[in-house]
Amino acid sequence: MYKQLIMPLVATSAIASYCLLYVDNTINVPSQYRTPNAQIAHDQAKEKNWVHSDTNYPKNVWFIMFWAIDNGDCQGLGHVALAFIDDNNNLQIHDSEVHRGAREAYTSLDELYGWFGSVGIRMTFLGWSEGVDNVKIIDEIKTENVEVKEVKTDKTKLEKYEMWKVYAFPFFVYKDESLNKNIFYRIY
């Protein structure tokens, strides 16, 4: 489970082929951290252990997705987008193509591959990420395992006082662990 650290301004306008600029602008990345292309941004995020190569996307938070571009003029530059998946597994992917007004948000990886494939671009999914260009936008919520320790009691001592109900406070225990009976009242 993840929590949103920075809420991207997804409705930011974009320019064709400037996917990293779009993503950086949505999360307000400081200029000194901005990299020249999505492939470099991916590699830096991977060095920080932010990139996950699986498709076990976090739910109900915006996260980053990266792809390699395998051919054409943009080969080696990579592609990056923002994504969101809800409890019903409805996926939406937003990139510079969506926010320059060329199309609606993608609803699957296949739809994104089809869009880019229609102009001859082949892509490889590199993974989803917790951040980009030195800005982490989500963080995993770590749950601590609370260890329950079993308390062992001496049943013979319990049985001795089991029939009593205690209605006095404070009560005292002597060093030999026997009870000071002067402060207990026996109720039948």
PDB file of N, CA, C and O in Angstrom, residues 7-79:
ATOM      1  N   MET A   7       0.855  15.353  -5.107  1.00  0.00           N
ATOM      2  CA  MET A   7      -0.271  15.151  -6.019  1.00  0.00           C
ATOM      3  C   MET A   7       0.048  15.842  -7.339  1.00  0.00           C
ATOM      4  O   MET A   7       0.172  17.066  -7.384  1.00  0.00           O
ATOM      5  N   PRO A   8       0.213  15.060  -8.419  1.00  0.00           N
ATOM      6  CA  PRO A   8       0.520  15.677  -9.716  1.00  0.00           C
ATOM      7  C   PRO A   8      -0.648  16.507 -10.237  1.00  0.00           C
ATOM      8  O   PRO A   8      -1.803  16.142 -10.050  1.00  0.00           O
ATOM      9  N   LEU A   9      -0.322  17.603 -10.868  1.00  0.00           N
ATOM     10  CA  LEU A   9      -1.328  18.421 -11.540  1.00  0.00           C
ATOM     11  C   LEU A   9      -1.460  17.845 -12.952  1.00  0.00           C
ATOM     12  O   LEU A   9      -0.848  18.331 -13.907  1.00  0.00           O
ATOM     13  N   VAL A  10      -2.225  16.786 -13.061  1.00  0.00           N
ATOM     14  CA  VAL A  10      -2.327  15.987 -14.285  1.00  0.00           C
ATOM     15  C   VAL A  10      -2.812  16.807 -15.476  1.00  0.00           C
ATOM     16  O   VAL A  10      -2.389  16.585 -16.602  1.00  0.00           O
ATOM     17  N   ALA A  11      -3.659  17.791 -15.231  1.00  0.00           N
ATOM     18  CA  ALA A  11      -4.246  18.583 -16.317  1.00  0.00           C
ATOM     19  C   ALA A  11      -3.286  19.616 -16.907  1.00  0.00           C
ATOM     20  O   ALA A  11      -3.702  20.490 -17.658  1.00  0.00           O
ATOM     21  N   THR A  12      -2.009  19.500 -16.630  1.00  0.00           N
ATOM     22  CA  THR A  12      -1.000  20.398 -17.186  1.00  0.00           C
ATOM     23  C   THR A  12      -0.910  20.208 -18.700  1.00  0.00           C
ATOM     24  O   THR A  12      -0.907  19.074 -19.187  1.00  0.00           O
ATOM     25  N   SER A  13      -0.814  21.301 -19.453  1.00  0.00           N
ATOM     26  CA  SER A  13      -0.708  21.175 -20.908  1.00  0.00           C
ATOM     27  C   SER A  13       0.675  20.646 -21.288  1.00  0.00           C
ATOM     28  O   SER A  13       1.618  20.718 -20.501  1.00  0.00           O
ATOM     29  N   ALA A  14       0.778  20.110 -22.502  1.00  0.00           N
ATOM     30  CA  ALA A  14       2.019  19.462 -22.927  1.00  0.00           C
ATOM     31  C   ALA A  14       2.314  19.749 -24.387  1.00  0.00           C
ATOM     32  O   ALA A  14       1.462  20.219 -25.141  1.00  0.00           O
ATOM     33  N   ILE A  15       3.541  19.409 -24.773  1.00  0.00           N
ATOM     34  CA  ILE A  15       4.023  19.556 -26.151  1.00  0.00           C
ATOM     35  C   ILE A  15       4.375  18.150 -26.649  1.00  0.00           C
ATOM     36  O   ILE A  15       4.952  17.353 -25.904  1.00  0.00           O
ATOM     37  N   ALA A  16       4.051  17.855 -27.897  1.00  0.00           N
ATOM     38  CA  ALA A  16       4.363  16.546 -28.480  1.00  0.00           C
ATOM     39  C   ALA A  16       5.843  16.230 -28.314  1.00  0.00           C
ATOM     40  O   ALA A  16       6.702  17.100 -28.486  1.00  0.00           O
ATOM     41  N   SER A  17       6.155  14.988 -27.968  1.00  0.00           N
ATOM     42  CA  SER A  17       7.512  14.459 -27.820  1.00  0.00           C
ATOM     43  C   SER A  17       8.252  14.963 -26.580  1.00  0.00           C
ATOM     44  O   SER A  17       9.414  14.659 -26.402  1.00  0.00           O
ATOM     45  N   TYR A  18       7.588  15.722 -25.730  1.00  0.00           N
ATOM     46  CA  TYR A  18       8.215  16.225 -24.496  1.00  0.00           C
ATOM     47  C   TYR A  18       7.537  15.582 -23.278  1.00  0.00           C
ATOM     48  O   TYR A  18       7.048  16.277 -22.384  1.00  0.00           O
ATOM     49  N   CYS A  19       7.562  14.255 -23.243  1.00  0.00           N
ATOM     50  CA  CYS A  19       6.884  13.521 -22.183  1.00  0.00           C
ATOM     51  C   CYS A  19       7.493  13.796 -20.808  1.00  0.00           C
ATOM     52  O   CYS A  19       6.769  13.969 -19.832  1.00  0.00           O
ATOM     53  N   LEU A  20       8.809  13.853 -20.717  1.00  0.00           N
ATOM     54  CA  LEU A  20       9.456  14.104 -19.428  1.00  0.00           C
ATOM     55  C   LEU A  20       9.173  15.525 -18.943  1.00  0.00           C
ATOM     56  O   LEU A  20       8.927  15.737 -17.750  1.00  0.00           O
ATOM     57  N   LEU A  21       9.169  16.474 -19.837  1.00  0.00           N
ATOM     58  CA  LEU A  21       8.837  17.844 -19.459  1.00  0.00           C
ATOM     59  C   LEU A  21       7.428  17.899 -18.876  1.00  0.00           C
ATOM     60  O   LEU A  21       7.188  18.549 -17.856  1.00  0.00           O
ATOM     61  N   TYR A  22       6.484  17.195 -19.534  1.00  0.00           N
ATOM     62  CA  TYR A  22       5.110  17.138 -19.027  1.00  0.00           C
ATOM     63  C   TYR A  22       5.083  16.573 -17.608  1.00  0.00           C
ATOM     64  O   TYR A  22       4.521  17.181 -16.687  1.00  0.00           O
ATOM     65  N   VAL A  23       5.687  15.405 -17.404  1.00  0.00           N
ATOM     66  CA  VAL A  23       5.659  14.759 -16.083  1.00  0.00           C
ATOM     67  C   VAL A  23       6.358  15.634 -15.040  1.00  0.00           C
ATOM     68  O   VAL A  23       5.833  15.841 -13.938  1.00  0.00           O
ATOM     69  N   ASP A  24       7.537  16.160 -15.375  1.00  0.00           N
ATOM     70  CA  ASP A  24       8.249  17.033 -14.441  1.00  0.00           C
ATOM     71  C   ASP A  24       7.425  18.260 -14.062  1.00  0.00           C
ATOM     72  O   ASP A  24       7.405  18.675 -12.900  1.00  0.00           O
ATOM     73  N   ASN A  25       6.730  18.842 -15.036  1.00  0.00           N
ATOM     74  CA  ASN A  25       5.905  20.019 -14.751  1.00  0.00           C
ATOM     75  C   ASN A  25       4.720  19.684 -13.849  1.00  0.00           C
ATOM     76  O   ASN A  25       4.325  20.508 -13.019  1.00  0.00           O
ATOM     77  N   THR A  26       4.148  18.489 -13.991  1.00  0.00           N
ATOM     78  CA  THR A  26       2.985  18.119 -13.167  1.00  0.00           C
ATOM     79  C   THR A  26       3.342  17.985 -11.699  1.00  0.00           C
ATOM     80  O   THR A  26       2.481  18.162 -10.835  1.00  0.00           O
ATOM     81  N   ILE A  27       4.617  17.669 -11.408  1.00  0.00           N
ATOM     82  CA  ILE A  27       5.027  17.504 -10.004  1.00  0.00           C
ATOM     83  C   ILE A  27       6.009  18.584  -9.564  1.00  0.00           C
ATOM     84  O   ILE A  27       6.585  18.506  -8.480  1.00  0.00           O
ATOM     85  N   ASN A  28       6.211  19.575 -10.429  1.00  0.00           N
ATOM     86  CA  ASN A  28       7.030  20.738 -10.106  1.00  0.00           C
ATOM     87  C   ASN A  28       8.467  20.364  -9.720  1.00  0.00           C
ATOM     88  O   ASN A  28       8.976  20.796  -8.680  1.00  0.00           O
ATOM     89  N   VAL A  29       9.117  19.582 -10.566  1.00  0.00           N
ATOM     90  CA  VAL A  29      10.507  19.189 -10.320  1.00  0.00           C
ATOM     91  C   VAL A  29      11.404  20.432 -10.428  1.00  0.00           C
ATOM     92  O   VAL A  29      11.336  21.147 -11.428  1.00  0.00           O
ATOM     93  N   PRO A  30      12.244  20.694  -9.416  1.00  0.00           N
ATOM     94  CA  PRO A  30      13.174  21.829  -9.508  1.00  0.00           C
ATOM     95  C   PRO A  30      14.109  21.681 -10.712  1.00  0.00           C
ATOM     96  O   PRO A  30      14.501  20.561 -11.074  1.00  0.00           O
ATOM     97  N   SER A  31      14.461  22.779 -11.330  1.00  0.00           N
ATOM     98  CA  SER A  31      15.246  22.754 -12.567  1.00  0.00           C
ATOM     99  C   SER A  31      16.582  22.023 -12.413  1.00  0.00           C
ATOM    100  O   SER A  31      17.036  21.362 -13.347  1.00  0.00           O
ATOM    101  N   GLN A  32      17.224  22.104 -11.253  1.00  0.00           N
ATOM    102  CA  GLN A  32      18.528  21.453 -11.086  1.00  0.00           C
ATOM    103  C   GLN A  32      18.444  19.925 -11.105  1.00  0.00           C
ATOM    104  O   GLN A  32      19.448  19.254 -11.291  1.00  0.00           O
ATOM    105  N   TYR A  33      17.239  19.350 -10.944  1.00  0.00           N
ATOM    106  CA  TYR A  33      17.090  17.893 -10.950  1.00  0.00           C
ATOM    107  C   TYR A  33      16.565  17.347 -12.276  1.00  0.00           C
ATOM    108  O   TYR A  33      16.513  16.146 -12.480  1.00  0.00           O
ATOM    109  N   ARG A  34      16.175  18.205 -13.179  1.00  0.00           N
ATOM    110  CA  ARG A  34      15.583  17.748 -14.436  1.00  0.00           C
ATOM    111  C   ARG A  34      16.647  17.146 -15.344  1.00  0.00           C
ATOM    112  O   ARG A  34      17.706  17.728 -15.541  1.00  0.00           O
ATOM    113  N   THR A  35      16.343  15.975 -15.887  1.00  0.00           N
ATOM    114  CA  THR A  35      17.264  15.284 -16.791  1.00  0.00           C
ATOM    115  C   THR A  35      16.833  15.513 -18.227  1.00  0.00           C
ATOM    116  O   THR A  35      15.691  15.895 -18.497  1.00  0.00           O
ATOM    117  N   PRO A  36      17.741  15.258 -19.201  1.00  0.00           N
ATOM    118  CA  PRO A  36      17.424  15.561 -20.604  1.00  0.00           C
ATOM    119  C   PRO A  36      16.404  14.642 -21.259  1.00  0.00           C
ATOM    120  O   PRO A  36      15.753  15.044 -22.222  1.00  0.00           O
ATOM    121  N   ASN A  37      16.247  13.392 -20.766  1.00  0.00           N
ATOM    122  CA  ASN A  37      15.272  12.502 -21.407  1.00  0.00           C
ATOM    123  C   ASN A  37      14.774  11.438 -20.425  1.00  0.00           C
ATOM    124  O   ASN A  37      15.336  11.235 -19.348  1.00  0.00           O
ATOM    125  N   ALA A  38      13.705  10.762 -20.833  1.00  0.00           N
ATOM    126  CA  ALA A  38      13.039   9.781 -19.971  1.00  0.00           C
ATOM    127  C   ALA A  38      13.920   8.570 -19.661  1.00  0.00           C
ATOM    128  O   ALA A  38      13.810   7.994 -18.582  1.00  0.00           O
ATOM    129  N   GLN A  39      14.786   8.186 -20.583  1.00  0.00           N
ATOM    130  CA  GLN A  39      15.653   7.033 -20.325  1.00  0.00           C
ATOM    131  C   GLN A  39      16.629   7.339 -19.187  1.00  0.00           C
ATOM    132  O   GLN A  39      16.837   6.517 -18.301  1.00  0.00           O
ATOM    133  N   ILE A  40      17.199   8.529 -19.192  1.00  0.00           N
ATOM    134  CA  ILE A  40      18.108   8.923 -18.102  1.00  0.00           C
ATOM    135  C   ILE A  40      17.323   9.032 -16.791  1.00  0.00           C
ATOM    136  O   ILE A  40      17.791   8.582 -15.733  1.00  0.00           O
ATOM    137  N   ALA A  41      16.127   9.613 -16.859  1.00  0.00           N
ATOM    138  CA  ALA A  41      15.287   9.721 -15.656  1.00  0.00           C
ATOM    139  C   ALA A  41      14.986   8.327 -15.097  1.00  0.00           C
ATOM    140  O   ALA A  41      15.027   8.109 -13.882  1.00  0.00           O
ATOM    141  N   HIS A  42      14.683   7.374 -15.997  1.00  0.00           N
ATOM    142  CA  HIS A  42      14.444   5.990 -15.564  1.00  0.00           C
ATOM    143  C   HIS A  42      15.674   5.418 -14.880  1.00  0.00           C
ATOM    144  O   HIS A  42      15.591   4.827 -13.802  1.00  0.00           O
ATOM    145  N   ASP A  43      16.836   5.588 -15.515  1.00  0.00           N
ATOM    146  CA  ASP A  43      18.065   5.006 -14.964  1.00  0.00           C
ATOM    147  C   ASP A  43      18.379   5.574 -13.581  1.00  0.00           C
ATOM    148  O   ASP A  43      18.792   4.830 -12.679  1.00  0.00           O
ATOM    149  N   GLN A  44      18.158   6.870 -13.388  1.00  0.00           N
ATOM    150  CA  GLN A  44      18.394   7.471 -12.069  1.00  0.00           C
ATOM    151  C   GLN A  44      17.393   6.963 -11.035  1.00  0.00           C
ATOM    152  O   GLN A  44      17.757   6.685  -9.890  1.00  0.00           O
ATOM    153  N   ALA A  45      16.137   6.834 -11.422  1.00  0.00           N
ATOM    154  CA  ALA A  45      15.115   6.311 -10.506  1.00  0.00           C
ATOM    155  C   ALA A  45      15.425   4.861 -10.132  1.00  0.00           C
ATOM    156  O   ALA A  45      15.236   4.446  -8.991  1.00  0.00           O
ATOM    157  N   LYS A  46      15.928   4.115 -11.111  1.00  0.00           N
ATOM    158  CA  LYS A  46      16.288   2.713 -10.850  1.00  0.00           C
ATOM    159  C   LYS A  46      17.442   2.635  -9.850  1.00  0.00           C
ATOM    160  O   LYS A  46      17.459   1.770  -8.976  1.00  0.00           O
ATOM    161  N   GLU A  47      18.416   3.530  -9.968  1.00  0.00           N
ATOM    162  CA  GLU A  47      19.531   3.578  -9.009  1.00  0.00           C
ATOM    163  C   GLU A  47      19.037   3.844  -7.594  1.00  0.00           C
ATOM    164  O   GLU A  47      19.645   3.403  -6.625  1.00  0.00           O
ATOM    165  N   LYS A  48      17.942   4.557  -7.458  1.00  0.00           N
ATOM    166  CA  LYS A  48      17.368   4.862  -6.139  1.00  0.00           C
ATOM    167  C   LYS A  48      16.444   3.733  -5.646  1.00  0.00           C
ATOM    168  O   LYS A  48      15.823   3.862  -4.594  1.00  0.00           O
ATOM    169  N   ASN A  49      16.318   2.669  -6.437  1.00  0.00           N
ATOM    170  CA  ASN A  49      15.422   1.544  -6.126  1.00  0.00           C
ATOM    171  C   ASN A  49      13.948   1.963  -6.102  1.00  0.00           C
ATOM    172  O   ASN A  49      13.146   1.415  -5.357  1.00  0.00           O
ATOM    173  N   TRP A  50      13.594   2.940  -6.924  1.00  0.00           N
ATOM    174  CA  TRP A  50      12.209   3.388  -7.031  1.00  0.00           C
ATOM    175  C   TRP A  50      11.444   2.639  -8.123  1.00  0.00           C
ATOM    176  O   TRP A  50      10.218   2.636  -8.114  1.00  0.00           O
ATOM    177  N   VAL A  51      12.144   2.018  -9.063  1.00  0.00           N
ATOM    178  CA  VAL A  51      11.499   1.384 -10.214  1.00  0.00           C
ATOM    179  C   VAL A  51      11.168  -0.072  -9.895  1.00  0.00           C
ATOM    180  O   VAL A  51      12.000  -0.810  -9.373  1.00  0.00           O
ATOM    181  N   HIS A  52       9.952  -0.459 -10.241  1.00  0.00           N
ATOM    182  CA  HIS A  52       9.466  -1.830 -10.045  1.00  0.00           C
ATOM    183  C   HIS A  52       9.133  -2.392 -11.424  1.00  0.00           C
ATOM    184  O   HIS A  52       8.328  -1.815 -12.145  1.00  0.00           O
ATOM    185  N   SER A  53       9.747  -3.508 -11.780  1.00  0.00           N
ATOM    186  CA  SER A  53       9.577  -4.037 -13.135  1.00  0.00           C
ATOM    187  C   SER A  53       8.306  -4.869 -13.303  1.00  0.00           C
ATOM    188  O   SER A  53       8.009  -5.324 -14.397  1.00  0.00           O
ATOM    189  N   ASP A  54       7.539  -5.033 -12.235  1.00  0.00           N
ATOM    190  CA  ASP A  54       6.306  -5.822 -12.319  1.00  0.00           C
ATOM    191  C   ASP A  54       5.115  -4.939 -12.716  1.00  0.00           C
ATOM    192  O   ASP A  54       5.266  -3.748 -12.931  1.00  0.00           O
ATOM    193  N   THR A  55       3.954  -5.555 -12.797  1.00  0.00           N
ATOM    194  CA  THR A  55       2.731  -4.794 -13.073  1.00  0.00           C
ATOM    195  C   THR A  55       1.789  -4.836 -11.863  1.00  0.00           C
ATOM    196  O   THR A  55       0.583  -4.701 -12.015  1.00  0.00           O
ATOM    197  N   ASN A  56       2.353  -5.022 -10.681  1.00  0.00           N
ATOM    198  CA  ASN A  56       1.580  -4.949  -9.435  1.00  0.00           C
ATOM    199  C   ASN A  56       1.527  -3.487  -8.999  1.00  0.00           C
ATOM    200  O   ASN A  56       2.161  -3.079  -8.040  1.00  0.00           O
ATOM    201  N   TYR A  57       0.762  -2.716  -9.758  1.00  0.00           N
ATOM    202  CA  TYR A  57       0.712  -1.279  -9.546  1.00  0.00           C
ATOM    203  C   TYR A  57       0.083  -0.934  -8.200  1.00  0.00           C
ATOM    204  O   TYR A  57      -0.847  -1.599  -7.760  1.00  0.00           O
ATOM    205  N   PRO A  58       0.548   0.157  -7.599  1.00  0.00           N
ATOM    206  CA  PRO A  58      -0.135   0.630  -6.395  1.00  0.00           C
ATOM    207  C   PRO A  58      -1.505   1.185  -6.774  1.00  0.00           C
ATOM    208  O   PRO A  58      -1.681   1.679  -7.884  1.00  0.00           O
ATOM    209  N   LYS A  59      -2.445   1.072  -5.881  1.00  0.00           N
ATOM    210  CA  LYS A  59      -3.804   1.530  -6.180  1.00  0.00           C
ATOM    211  C   LYS A  59      -4.110   2.845  -5.474  1.00  0.00           C
ATOM    212  O   LYS A  59      -3.622   3.111  -4.390  1.00  0.00           O
ATOM    213  N   ASN A  60      -4.932   3.635  -6.135  1.00  0.00           N
ATOM    214  CA  ASN A  60      -5.461   4.892  -5.601  1.00  0.00           C
ATOM    215  C   ASN A  60      -4.400   5.955  -5.319  1.00  0.00           C
ATOM    216  O   ASN A  60      -4.602   6.816  -4.463  1.00  0.00           O
ATOM    217  N   VAL A  61      -3.287   5.867  -6.021  1.00  0.00           N
ATOM    218  CA  VAL A  61      -2.254   6.907  -5.990  1.00  0.00           C
ATOM    219  C   VAL A  61      -1.724   7.087  -7.406  1.00  0.00           C
ATOM    220  O   VAL A  61      -1.744   6.161  -8.211  1.00  0.00           O
ATOM    221  N   TRP A  62      -1.247   8.300  -7.720  1.00  0.00           N
ATOM    222  CA  TRP A  62      -0.596   8.543  -8.997  1.00  0.00           C
ATOM    223  C   TRP A  62       0.839   8.063  -8.896  1.00  0.00           C
ATOM    224  O   TRP A  62       1.515   8.305  -7.890  1.00  0.00           O
ATOM    225  N   PHE A  63       1.319   7.385  -9.940  1.00  0.00           N
ATOM    226  CA  PHE A  63       2.691   6.898  -9.976  1.00  0.00           C
ATOM    227  C   PHE A  63       3.261   7.116 -11.366  1.00  0.00           C
ATOM    228  O   PHE A  63       2.556   7.525 -12.288  1.00  0.00           O
ATOM    229  N   ILE A  64       4.542   6.849 -11.530  1.00  0.00           N
ATOM    230  CA  ILE A  64       5.261   7.072 -12.790  1.00  0.00           C
ATOM    231  C   ILE A  64       5.399   5.739 -13.532  1.00  0.00           C
ATOM    232  O   ILE A  64       5.589   4.702 -12.911  1.00  0.00           O
ATOM    233  N   MET A  65       5.328   5.776 -14.862  1.00  0.00           N
ATOM    234  CA  MET A  65       5.602   4.592 -15.694  1.00  0.00           C
ATOM    235  C   MET A  65       6.693   4.951 -16.700  1.00  0.00           C
ATOM    236  O   MET A  65       6.708   6.067 -17.231  1.00  0.00           O
ATOM    237  N   PHE A  66       7.577   3.982 -16.958  1.00  0.00           N
ATOM    238  CA  PHE A  66       8.678   4.178 -17.909  1.00  0.00           C
ATOM    239  C   PHE A  66       8.658   3.113 -18.996  1.00  0.00           C
ATOM    240  O   PHE A  66       8.338   1.948 -18.741  1.00  0.00           O
ATOM    241  N   TRP A  67       9.062   3.524 -20.222  1.00  0.00           N
ATOM    242  CA  TRP A  67       9.237   2.619 -21.352  1.00  0.00           C
ATOM    243  C   TRP A  67      10.541   2.958 -22.057  1.00  0.00           C
ATOM    244  O   TRP A  67      10.975   4.114 -22.072  1.00  0.00           O
ATOM    245  N   ALA A  68      11.134   1.946 -22.680  1.00  0.00           N
ATOM    246  CA  ALA A  68      12.252   2.178 -23.600  1.00  0.00           C
ATOM    247  C   ALA A  68      11.648   2.343 -24.988  1.00  0.00           C
ATOM    248  O   ALA A  68      10.639   1.711 -25.312  1.00  0.00           O
ATOM    249  N   ILE A  69      12.238   3.209 -25.802  1.00  0.00           N
ATOM    250  CA  ILE A  69      11.843   3.312 -27.211  1.00  0.00           C
ATOM    251  C   ILE A  69      12.884   2.546 -28.001  1.00  0.00           C
ATOM    252  O   ILE A  69      14.085   2.831 -27.931  1.00  0.00           O
ATOM    253  N   ASP A  70      12.418   1.514 -28.720  1.00  0.00           N
ATOM    254  CA  ASP A  70      13.318   0.535 -29.326  1.00  0.00           C
ATOM    255  C   ASP A  70      13.733   0.826 -30.764  1.00  0.00           C
ATOM    256  O   ASP A  70      14.566   0.108 -31.311  1.00  0.00           O
ATOM    257  N   ASN A  71      13.145   1.844 -31.402  1.00  0.00           N
ATOM    258  CA  ASN A  71      13.494   2.123 -32.802  1.00  0.00           C
ATOM    259  C   ASN A  71      13.182   3.576 -33.158  1.00  0.00           C
ATOM    260  O   ASN A  71      12.621   4.303 -32.344  1.00  0.00           O
ATOM    261  N   GLY A  72      13.564   3.964 -34.341  1.00  0.00           N
ATOM    262  CA  GLY A  72      13.224   5.297 -34.847  1.00  0.00           C
ATOM    263  C   GLY A  72      14.113   6.409 -34.328  1.00  0.00           C
ATOM    264  O   GLY A  72      15.123   6.173 -33.675  1.00  0.00           O
ATOM    265  N   ASP A  73      13.697   7.625 -34.631  1.00  0.00           N
ATOM    266  CA  ASP A  73      14.470   8.810 -34.263  1.00  0.00           C
ATOM    267  C   ASP A  73      14.611   8.988 -32.751  1.00  0.00           C
ATOM    268  O   ASP A  73      15.565   9.612 -32.279  1.00  0.00           O
ATOM    269  N   CYS A  74      13.659   8.486 -31.996  1.00  0.00           N
ATOM    270  CA  CYS A  74      13.684   8.654 -30.526  1.00  0.00           C
ATOM    271  C   CYS A  74      14.265   7.441 -29.798  1.00  0.00           C
ATOM    272  O   CYS A  74      14.190   7.373 -28.567  1.00  0.00           O
ATOM    273  N   GLN A  75      14.826   6.508 -30.548  1.00  0.00           N
ATOM    274  CA  GLN A  75      15.410   5.314 -29.932  1.00  0.00           C
ATOM    275  C   GLN A  75      16.433   5.723 -28.873  1.00  0.00           C
ATOM    276  O   GLN A  75      17.255   6.603 -29.089  1.00  0.00           O
ATOM    277  N   GLY A  76      16.331   5.090 -27.700  1.00  0.00           N
ATOM    278  CA  GLY A  76      17.252   5.372 -26.609  1.00  0.00           C
ATOM    279  C   GLY A  76      16.853   6.533 -25.716  1.00  0.00           C
ATOM    280  O   GLY A  76      17.484   6.779 -24.689  1.00  0.00           O
ATOM    281  N   LEU A  77      15.807   7.289 -26.113  1.00  0.00           N
ATOM    282  CA  LEU A  77      15.392   8.435 -25.297  1.00  0.00           C
ATOM    283  C   LEU A  77      14.348   8.080 -24.234  1.00  0.00           C
ATOM    284  O   LEU A  77      14.175   8.812 -23.274  1.00  0.00           O
ATOM    285  N   GLY A  78      13.641   6.986 -24.430  1.00  0.00           N
ATOM    286  CA  GLY A  78      12.642   6.527 -23.465  1.00  0.00           C
ATOM    287  C   GLY A  78      11.352   7.311 -23.510  1.00  0.00           C
ATOM    288  O   GLY A  78      11.223   8.317 -24.210  1.00  0.00           O
ATOM    289  N   HIS A  79      10.384   6.807 -22.771  1.00  0.00           N
ATOM    290  CA  HIS A  79       9.078   7.464 -22.644  1.00  0.00           C
ATOM    291  C   HIS A  79       8.658   7.360 -21.183  1.00  0.00           C
ATOM    292  O   HIS A  79       8.961   6.385 -20.500  1.00  0.00           O
TER     293      HIS A  79
END
